[in-house]
Tab-separated table of C-alpha atoms and ligand atoms in Angstrom:
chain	number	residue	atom	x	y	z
A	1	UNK	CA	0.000	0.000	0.000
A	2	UNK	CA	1.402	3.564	-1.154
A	3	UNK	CA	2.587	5.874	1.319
A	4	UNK	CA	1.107	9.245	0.711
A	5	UNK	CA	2.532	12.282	1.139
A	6	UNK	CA	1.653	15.748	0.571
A	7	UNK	CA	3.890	18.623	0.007
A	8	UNK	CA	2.344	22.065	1.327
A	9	UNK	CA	2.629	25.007	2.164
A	10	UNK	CA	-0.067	28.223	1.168
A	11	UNK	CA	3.047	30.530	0.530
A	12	UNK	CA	3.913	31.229	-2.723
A	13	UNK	CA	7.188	29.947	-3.819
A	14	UNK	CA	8.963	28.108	-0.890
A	15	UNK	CA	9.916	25.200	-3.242
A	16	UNK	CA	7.036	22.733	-2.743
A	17	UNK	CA	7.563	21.922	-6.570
A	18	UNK	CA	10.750	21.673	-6.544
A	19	UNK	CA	11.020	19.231	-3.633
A	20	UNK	CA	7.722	16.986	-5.000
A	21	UNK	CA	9.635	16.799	-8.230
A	22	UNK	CA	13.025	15.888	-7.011
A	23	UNK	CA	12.128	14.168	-3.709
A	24	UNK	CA	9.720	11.771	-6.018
A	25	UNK	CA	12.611	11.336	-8.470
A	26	UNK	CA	14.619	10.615	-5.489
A	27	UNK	CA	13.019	7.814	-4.127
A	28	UNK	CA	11.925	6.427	-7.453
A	29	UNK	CA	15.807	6.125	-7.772
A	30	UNK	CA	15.743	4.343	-4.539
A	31	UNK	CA	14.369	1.799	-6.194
A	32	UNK	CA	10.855	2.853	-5.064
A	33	UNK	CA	7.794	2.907	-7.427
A	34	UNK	CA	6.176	6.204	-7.153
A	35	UNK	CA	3.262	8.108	-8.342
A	36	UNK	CA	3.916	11.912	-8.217
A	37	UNK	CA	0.361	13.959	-8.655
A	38	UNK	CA	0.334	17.267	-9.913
A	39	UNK	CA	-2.725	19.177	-8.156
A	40	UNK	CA	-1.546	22.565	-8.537
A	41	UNK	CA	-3.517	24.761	-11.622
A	42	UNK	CA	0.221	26.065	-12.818
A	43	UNK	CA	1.209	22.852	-13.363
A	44	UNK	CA	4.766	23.064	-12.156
A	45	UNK	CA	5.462	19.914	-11.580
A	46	UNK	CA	4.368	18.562	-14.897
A	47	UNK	CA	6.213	20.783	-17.207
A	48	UNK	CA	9.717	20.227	-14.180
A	49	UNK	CA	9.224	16.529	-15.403
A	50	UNK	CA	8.984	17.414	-19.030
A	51	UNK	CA	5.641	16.527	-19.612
A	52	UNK	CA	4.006	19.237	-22.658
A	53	UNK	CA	0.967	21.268	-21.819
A	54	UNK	CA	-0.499	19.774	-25.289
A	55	UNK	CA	-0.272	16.116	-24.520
A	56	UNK	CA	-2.306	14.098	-22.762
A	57	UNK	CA	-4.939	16.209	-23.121
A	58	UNK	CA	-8.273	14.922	-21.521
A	59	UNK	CA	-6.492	13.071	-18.978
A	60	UNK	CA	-5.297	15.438	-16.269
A	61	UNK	CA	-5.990	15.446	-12.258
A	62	UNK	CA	-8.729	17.740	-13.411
A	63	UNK	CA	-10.567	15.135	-14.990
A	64	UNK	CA	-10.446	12.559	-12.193
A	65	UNK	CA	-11.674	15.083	-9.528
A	66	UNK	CA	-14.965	16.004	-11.744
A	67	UNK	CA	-15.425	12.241	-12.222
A	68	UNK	CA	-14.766	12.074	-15.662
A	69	UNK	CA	-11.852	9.763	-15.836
A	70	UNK	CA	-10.406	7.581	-13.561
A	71	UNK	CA	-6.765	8.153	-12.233
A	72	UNK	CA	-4.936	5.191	-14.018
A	73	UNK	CA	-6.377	6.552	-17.361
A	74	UNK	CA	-4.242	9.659	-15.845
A	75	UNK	CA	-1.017	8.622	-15.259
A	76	UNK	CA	1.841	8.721	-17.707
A	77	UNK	CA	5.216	7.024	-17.591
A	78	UNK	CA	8.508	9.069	-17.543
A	79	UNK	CA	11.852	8.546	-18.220
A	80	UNK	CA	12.378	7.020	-14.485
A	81	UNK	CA	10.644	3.325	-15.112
A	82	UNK	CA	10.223	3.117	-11.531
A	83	UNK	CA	8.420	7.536	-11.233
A	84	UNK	CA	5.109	8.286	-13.236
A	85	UNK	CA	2.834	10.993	-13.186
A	86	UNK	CA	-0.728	12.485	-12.973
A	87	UNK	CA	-0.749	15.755	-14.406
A	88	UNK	CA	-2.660	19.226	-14.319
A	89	UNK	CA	-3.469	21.775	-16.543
A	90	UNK	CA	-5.214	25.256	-16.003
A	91	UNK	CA	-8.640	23.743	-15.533
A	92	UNK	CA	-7.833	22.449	-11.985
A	93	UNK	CA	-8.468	26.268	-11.365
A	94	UNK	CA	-12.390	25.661	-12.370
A	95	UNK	CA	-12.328	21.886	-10.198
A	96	UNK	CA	-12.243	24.197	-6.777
A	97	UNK	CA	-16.054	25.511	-7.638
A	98	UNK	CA	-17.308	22.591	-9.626
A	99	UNK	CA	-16.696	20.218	-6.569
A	100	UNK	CA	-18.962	22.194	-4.283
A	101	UNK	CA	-21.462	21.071	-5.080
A	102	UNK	CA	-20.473	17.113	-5.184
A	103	UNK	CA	-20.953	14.776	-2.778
A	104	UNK	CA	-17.999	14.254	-0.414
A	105	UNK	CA	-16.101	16.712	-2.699
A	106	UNK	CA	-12.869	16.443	0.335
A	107	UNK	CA	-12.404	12.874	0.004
A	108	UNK	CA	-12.302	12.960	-4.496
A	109	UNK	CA	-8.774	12.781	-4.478
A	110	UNK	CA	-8.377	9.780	-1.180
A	111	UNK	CA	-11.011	7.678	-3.051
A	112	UNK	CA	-9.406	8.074	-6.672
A	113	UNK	CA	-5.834	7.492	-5.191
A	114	UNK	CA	-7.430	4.557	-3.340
A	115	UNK	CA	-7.701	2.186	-6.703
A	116	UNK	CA	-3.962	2.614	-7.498
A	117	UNK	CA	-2.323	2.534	-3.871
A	118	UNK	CA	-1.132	-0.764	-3.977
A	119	UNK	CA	0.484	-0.108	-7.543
A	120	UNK	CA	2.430	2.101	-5.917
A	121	UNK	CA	5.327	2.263	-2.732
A	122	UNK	CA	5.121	6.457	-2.744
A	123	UNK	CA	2.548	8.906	-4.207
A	124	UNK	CA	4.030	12.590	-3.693
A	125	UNK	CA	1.448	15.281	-4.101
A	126	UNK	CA	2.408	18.766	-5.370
A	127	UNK	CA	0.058	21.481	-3.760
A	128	UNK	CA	-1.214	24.877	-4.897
A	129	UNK	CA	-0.207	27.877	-3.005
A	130	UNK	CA	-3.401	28.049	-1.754
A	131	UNK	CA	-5.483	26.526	1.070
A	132	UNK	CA	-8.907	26.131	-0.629
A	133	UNK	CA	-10.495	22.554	-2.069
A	134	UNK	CA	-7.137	21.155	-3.520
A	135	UNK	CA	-5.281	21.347	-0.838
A	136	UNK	CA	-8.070	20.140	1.306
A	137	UNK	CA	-8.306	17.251	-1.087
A	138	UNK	CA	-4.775	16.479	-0.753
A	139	UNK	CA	-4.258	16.683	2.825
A	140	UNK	CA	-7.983	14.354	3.296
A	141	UNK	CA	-5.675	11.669	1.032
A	142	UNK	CA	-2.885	11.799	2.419
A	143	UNK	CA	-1.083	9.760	5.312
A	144	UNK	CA	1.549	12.544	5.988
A	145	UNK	CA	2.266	16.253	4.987
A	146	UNK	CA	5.793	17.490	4.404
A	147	UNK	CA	5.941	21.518	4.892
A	148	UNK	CA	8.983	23.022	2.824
A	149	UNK	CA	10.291	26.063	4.631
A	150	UNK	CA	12.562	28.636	2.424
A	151	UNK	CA	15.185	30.346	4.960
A	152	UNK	CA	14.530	33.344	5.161
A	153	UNK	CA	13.163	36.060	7.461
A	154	UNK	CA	9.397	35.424	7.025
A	155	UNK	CA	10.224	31.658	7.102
A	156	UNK	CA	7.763	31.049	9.866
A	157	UNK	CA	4.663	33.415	8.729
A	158	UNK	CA	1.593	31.868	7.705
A	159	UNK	CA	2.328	28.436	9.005
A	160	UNK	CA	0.310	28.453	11.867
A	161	UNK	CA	-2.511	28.672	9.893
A	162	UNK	CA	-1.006	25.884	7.260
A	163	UNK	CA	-0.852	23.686	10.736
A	164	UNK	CA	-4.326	24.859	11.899
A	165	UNK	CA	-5.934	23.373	8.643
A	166	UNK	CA	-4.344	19.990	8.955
A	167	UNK	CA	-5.350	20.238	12.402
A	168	UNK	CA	-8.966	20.932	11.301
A	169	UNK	CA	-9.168	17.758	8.235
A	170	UNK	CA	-7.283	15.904	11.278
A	171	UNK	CA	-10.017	16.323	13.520
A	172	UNK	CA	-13.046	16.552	11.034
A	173	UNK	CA	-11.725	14.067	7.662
A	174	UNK	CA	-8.484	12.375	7.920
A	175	UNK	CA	-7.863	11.205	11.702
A	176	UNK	CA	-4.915	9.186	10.753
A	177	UNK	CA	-2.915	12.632	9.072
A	178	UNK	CA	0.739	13.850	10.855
A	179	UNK	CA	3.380	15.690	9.603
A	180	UNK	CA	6.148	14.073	8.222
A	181	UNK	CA	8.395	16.793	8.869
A	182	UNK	CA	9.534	20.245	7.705
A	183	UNK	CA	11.986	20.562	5.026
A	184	UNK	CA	14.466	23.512	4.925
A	185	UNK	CA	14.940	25.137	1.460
A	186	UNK	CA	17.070	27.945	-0.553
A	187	UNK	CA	19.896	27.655	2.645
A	188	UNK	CA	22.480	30.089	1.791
A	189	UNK	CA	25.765	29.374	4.033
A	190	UNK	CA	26.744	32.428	3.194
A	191	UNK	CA	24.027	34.434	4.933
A	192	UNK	CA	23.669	34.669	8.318
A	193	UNK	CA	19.887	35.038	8.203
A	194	UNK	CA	19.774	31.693	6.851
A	195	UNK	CA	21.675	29.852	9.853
A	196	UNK	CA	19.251	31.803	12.601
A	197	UNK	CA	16.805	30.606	10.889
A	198	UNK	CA	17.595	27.204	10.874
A	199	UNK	CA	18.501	27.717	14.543
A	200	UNK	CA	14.985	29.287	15.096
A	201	UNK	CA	12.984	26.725	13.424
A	202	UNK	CA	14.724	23.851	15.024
A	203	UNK	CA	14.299	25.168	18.395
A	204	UNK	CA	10.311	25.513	17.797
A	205	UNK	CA	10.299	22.015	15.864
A	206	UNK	CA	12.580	19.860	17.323
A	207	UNK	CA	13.025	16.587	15.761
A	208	UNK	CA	10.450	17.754	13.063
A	209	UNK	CA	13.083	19.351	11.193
A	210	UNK	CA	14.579	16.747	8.742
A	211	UNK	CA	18.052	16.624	8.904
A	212	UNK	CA	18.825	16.999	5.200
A	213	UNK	CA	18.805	20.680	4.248
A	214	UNK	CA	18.041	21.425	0.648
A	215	UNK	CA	20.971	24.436	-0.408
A	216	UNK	CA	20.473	27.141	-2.728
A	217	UNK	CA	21.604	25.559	-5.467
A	218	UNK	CA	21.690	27.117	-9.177
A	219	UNK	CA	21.425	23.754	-11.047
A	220	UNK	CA	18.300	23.348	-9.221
A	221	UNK	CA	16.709	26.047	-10.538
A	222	UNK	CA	18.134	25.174	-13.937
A	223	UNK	CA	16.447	21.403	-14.172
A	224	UNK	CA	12.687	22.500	-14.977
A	225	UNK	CA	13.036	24.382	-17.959
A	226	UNK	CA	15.041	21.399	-19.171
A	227	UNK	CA	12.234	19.392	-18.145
A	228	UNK	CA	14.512	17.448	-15.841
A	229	UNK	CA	14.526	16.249	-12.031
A	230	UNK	CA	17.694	17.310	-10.620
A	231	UNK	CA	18.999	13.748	-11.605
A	232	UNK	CA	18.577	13.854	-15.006
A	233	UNK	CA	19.888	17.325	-15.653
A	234	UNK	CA	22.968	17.009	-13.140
A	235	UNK	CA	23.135	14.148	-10.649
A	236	UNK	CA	26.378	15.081	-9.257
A	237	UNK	CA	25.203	18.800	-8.203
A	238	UNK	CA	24.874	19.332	-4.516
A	239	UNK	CA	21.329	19.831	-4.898
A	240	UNK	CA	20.833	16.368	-5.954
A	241	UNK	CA	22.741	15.097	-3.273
A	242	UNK	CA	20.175	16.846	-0.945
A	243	UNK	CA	17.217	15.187	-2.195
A	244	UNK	CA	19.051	11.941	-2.238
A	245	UNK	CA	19.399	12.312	1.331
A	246	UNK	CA	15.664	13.724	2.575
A	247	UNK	CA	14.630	10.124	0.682
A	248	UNK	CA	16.838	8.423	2.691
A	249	UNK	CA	15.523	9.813	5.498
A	250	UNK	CA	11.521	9.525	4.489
A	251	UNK	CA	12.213	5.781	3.441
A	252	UNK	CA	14.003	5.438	7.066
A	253	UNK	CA	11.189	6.536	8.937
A	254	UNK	CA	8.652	4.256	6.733
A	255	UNK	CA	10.938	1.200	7.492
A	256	UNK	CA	11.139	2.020	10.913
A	257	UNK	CA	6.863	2.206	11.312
A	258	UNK	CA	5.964	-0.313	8.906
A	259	UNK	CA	8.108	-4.083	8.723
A	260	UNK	CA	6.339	-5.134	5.305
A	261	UNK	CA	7.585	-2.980	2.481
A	262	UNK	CA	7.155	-4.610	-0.017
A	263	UNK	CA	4.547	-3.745	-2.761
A	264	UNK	CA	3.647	-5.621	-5.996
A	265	UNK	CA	5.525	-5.526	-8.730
A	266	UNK	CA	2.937	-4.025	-11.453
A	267	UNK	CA	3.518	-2.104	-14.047
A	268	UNK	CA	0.148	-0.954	-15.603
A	269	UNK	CA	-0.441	0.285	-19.255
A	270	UNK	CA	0.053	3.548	-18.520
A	271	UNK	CA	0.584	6.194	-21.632
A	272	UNK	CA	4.053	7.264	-22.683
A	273	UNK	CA	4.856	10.840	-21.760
A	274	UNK	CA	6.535	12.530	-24.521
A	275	UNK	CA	9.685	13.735	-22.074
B	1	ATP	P1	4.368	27.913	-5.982
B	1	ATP	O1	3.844	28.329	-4.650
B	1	ATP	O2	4.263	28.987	-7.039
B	1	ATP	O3	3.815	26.609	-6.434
B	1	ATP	P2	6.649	26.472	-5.052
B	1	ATP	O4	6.454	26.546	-3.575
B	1	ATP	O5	6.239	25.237	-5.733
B	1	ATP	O6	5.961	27.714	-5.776
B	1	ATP	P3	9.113	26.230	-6.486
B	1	ATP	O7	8.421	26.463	-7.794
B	1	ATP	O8	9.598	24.886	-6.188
B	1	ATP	O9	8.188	26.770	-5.307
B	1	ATP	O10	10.353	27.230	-6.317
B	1	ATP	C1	10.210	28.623	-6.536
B	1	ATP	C2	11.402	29.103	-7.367
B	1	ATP	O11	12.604	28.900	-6.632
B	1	ATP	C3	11.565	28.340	-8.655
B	1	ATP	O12	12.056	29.211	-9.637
B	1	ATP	C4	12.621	27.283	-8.322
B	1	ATP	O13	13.368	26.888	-9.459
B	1	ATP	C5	13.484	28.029	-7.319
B	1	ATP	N1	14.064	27.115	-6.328
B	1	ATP	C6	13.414	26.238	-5.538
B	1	ATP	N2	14.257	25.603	-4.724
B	1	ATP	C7	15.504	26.083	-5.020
B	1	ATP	C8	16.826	25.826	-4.527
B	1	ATP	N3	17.044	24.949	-3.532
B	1	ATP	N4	17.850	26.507	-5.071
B	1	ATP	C9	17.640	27.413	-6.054
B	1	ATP	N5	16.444	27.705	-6.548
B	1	ATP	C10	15.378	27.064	-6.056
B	2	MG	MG1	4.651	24.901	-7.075
């Protein structure tokens, strides 16, 4: 059965893409199978793994939420045999106010993940910036959330309320939901403001905090418009390194919580991406 995981955070570009893309690739280089699910309208994490706004075209995340397809029609391979993909296009935009009015419009995404899970060891979830019906739907699926913080002054602002709302589809839709831990982005060892706020948000989260910090790193921001994971456009950067070492960490804590990790071997008929 998959592991999910959400990656969230309502501020605007903290690198939740950039760690959904690269942590999936990550583990899928593990040796994990993984299912990486692009519910954010901009469709970052889509066009980071190469995937064309033009293909594929009836078959985004969109389409499952409304009920018009069902996720495994969805879900594309990549160059990564062991990573695939669900992917989103601008119409996710329209899915927040067409799912009002369905029934148990929180739980879409949990019951369309639900006939895949055991296809899968991982599914990552890429969030909007935004804390509306997507993000409600991803944190109702999901067994974990994983909160990327960028280093920086205003680090800490706004996630209060970020914790608040997982505390509320804890409590109200998704009893079983924890955070998996917060993951410290754009570090700059140059800059002191960086290392206080590590300092800082260690001292308020403890063992919370993964260990693995993810650096600024150029190459990073390079990868997407290559349509690349940070593997595939330079394995050796630092950067990669980084998000080699959060999976380590993620599949360490799995192993340590669950003794049977093994999932079947399947490998669907998924479509091709054109990557
Ligand atoms: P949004 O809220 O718009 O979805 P996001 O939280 O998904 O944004 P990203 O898109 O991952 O954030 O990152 C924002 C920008 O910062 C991007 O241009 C990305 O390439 C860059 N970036 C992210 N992480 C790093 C890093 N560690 N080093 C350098 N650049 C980075
Ligand atoms: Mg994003």
């Amino acid at each position: 059965m998959a592991k999910v995981i959400s990656i969230a955070n309502q501020k605007g570009g903290v690198g939740k893409t950039t760690t959904s893309v690269n942590l999936a690739s990550a583990l899928a280089s593990l040796n994990k199978k993984v299912l990486l699910i692009d519910m954010d309208p901009q469709g970052n994490a889509s066009s980071g793994l190469g995937v064309k706004k033009y293909e594929n075209q009836d078959s985004h995340i969109y389409h499952v939420l409304i009920g018009e397809r069902t996720l495994a029609e969805t879900i594309l391979k990549t160059k990564n045999p062991k990573l695939f993909i669900s992917t989103a296009n601008p119409d996710l935009v329209g899915a927040e106010i067409e799912m009002i009015d369905m029934p148990q419009r929180e739980y879409r995404l949990k019951q369309a993940i639900a006939t895949v899970a055991e296809e899968f060891d991982f599914v990552i979830i890429d969030c909007p910036p935004s804390l509306g019906m997507l993000t409600l739907n991803a944190l109702t699926a999901a067994n974990s959330f994983l909160v990327p913080l960028q280093c920086e002054y205003y680090a800490l602002e706004g996630l209060s309320q970020l914790l608040n709302t997982a505390g509320l589809v804890k409590k109200n839709l998704n009893p079983a939901l924890h955070i998996e831990g917060i993951v410290l982005t754009m570090f700059d060892t140059r800059n002191n403001l960086s290392h206080q706020v590590v300092t800082e948000i260690k001292n308020h989260f403890g063992d919370k905090v993964f260990a693995s910090i993810i650096p600024r790193n150029v190459r990073l921001s390079e990868a997407p418009s290559h349509g690349q994971s940070i593997f595939e456009y330079d394995g050796k950067s630092i950067g990669a390194l980084k998000y080699q070492e959060l999976a380590k960490e993620i599949i360490l804590k799995q192993n340590s919580v669950e003794t049977d990790t093994e999932s079947p071997e399947q490998n669907g008929n998924y479509g091709e991406a054109n990557v």
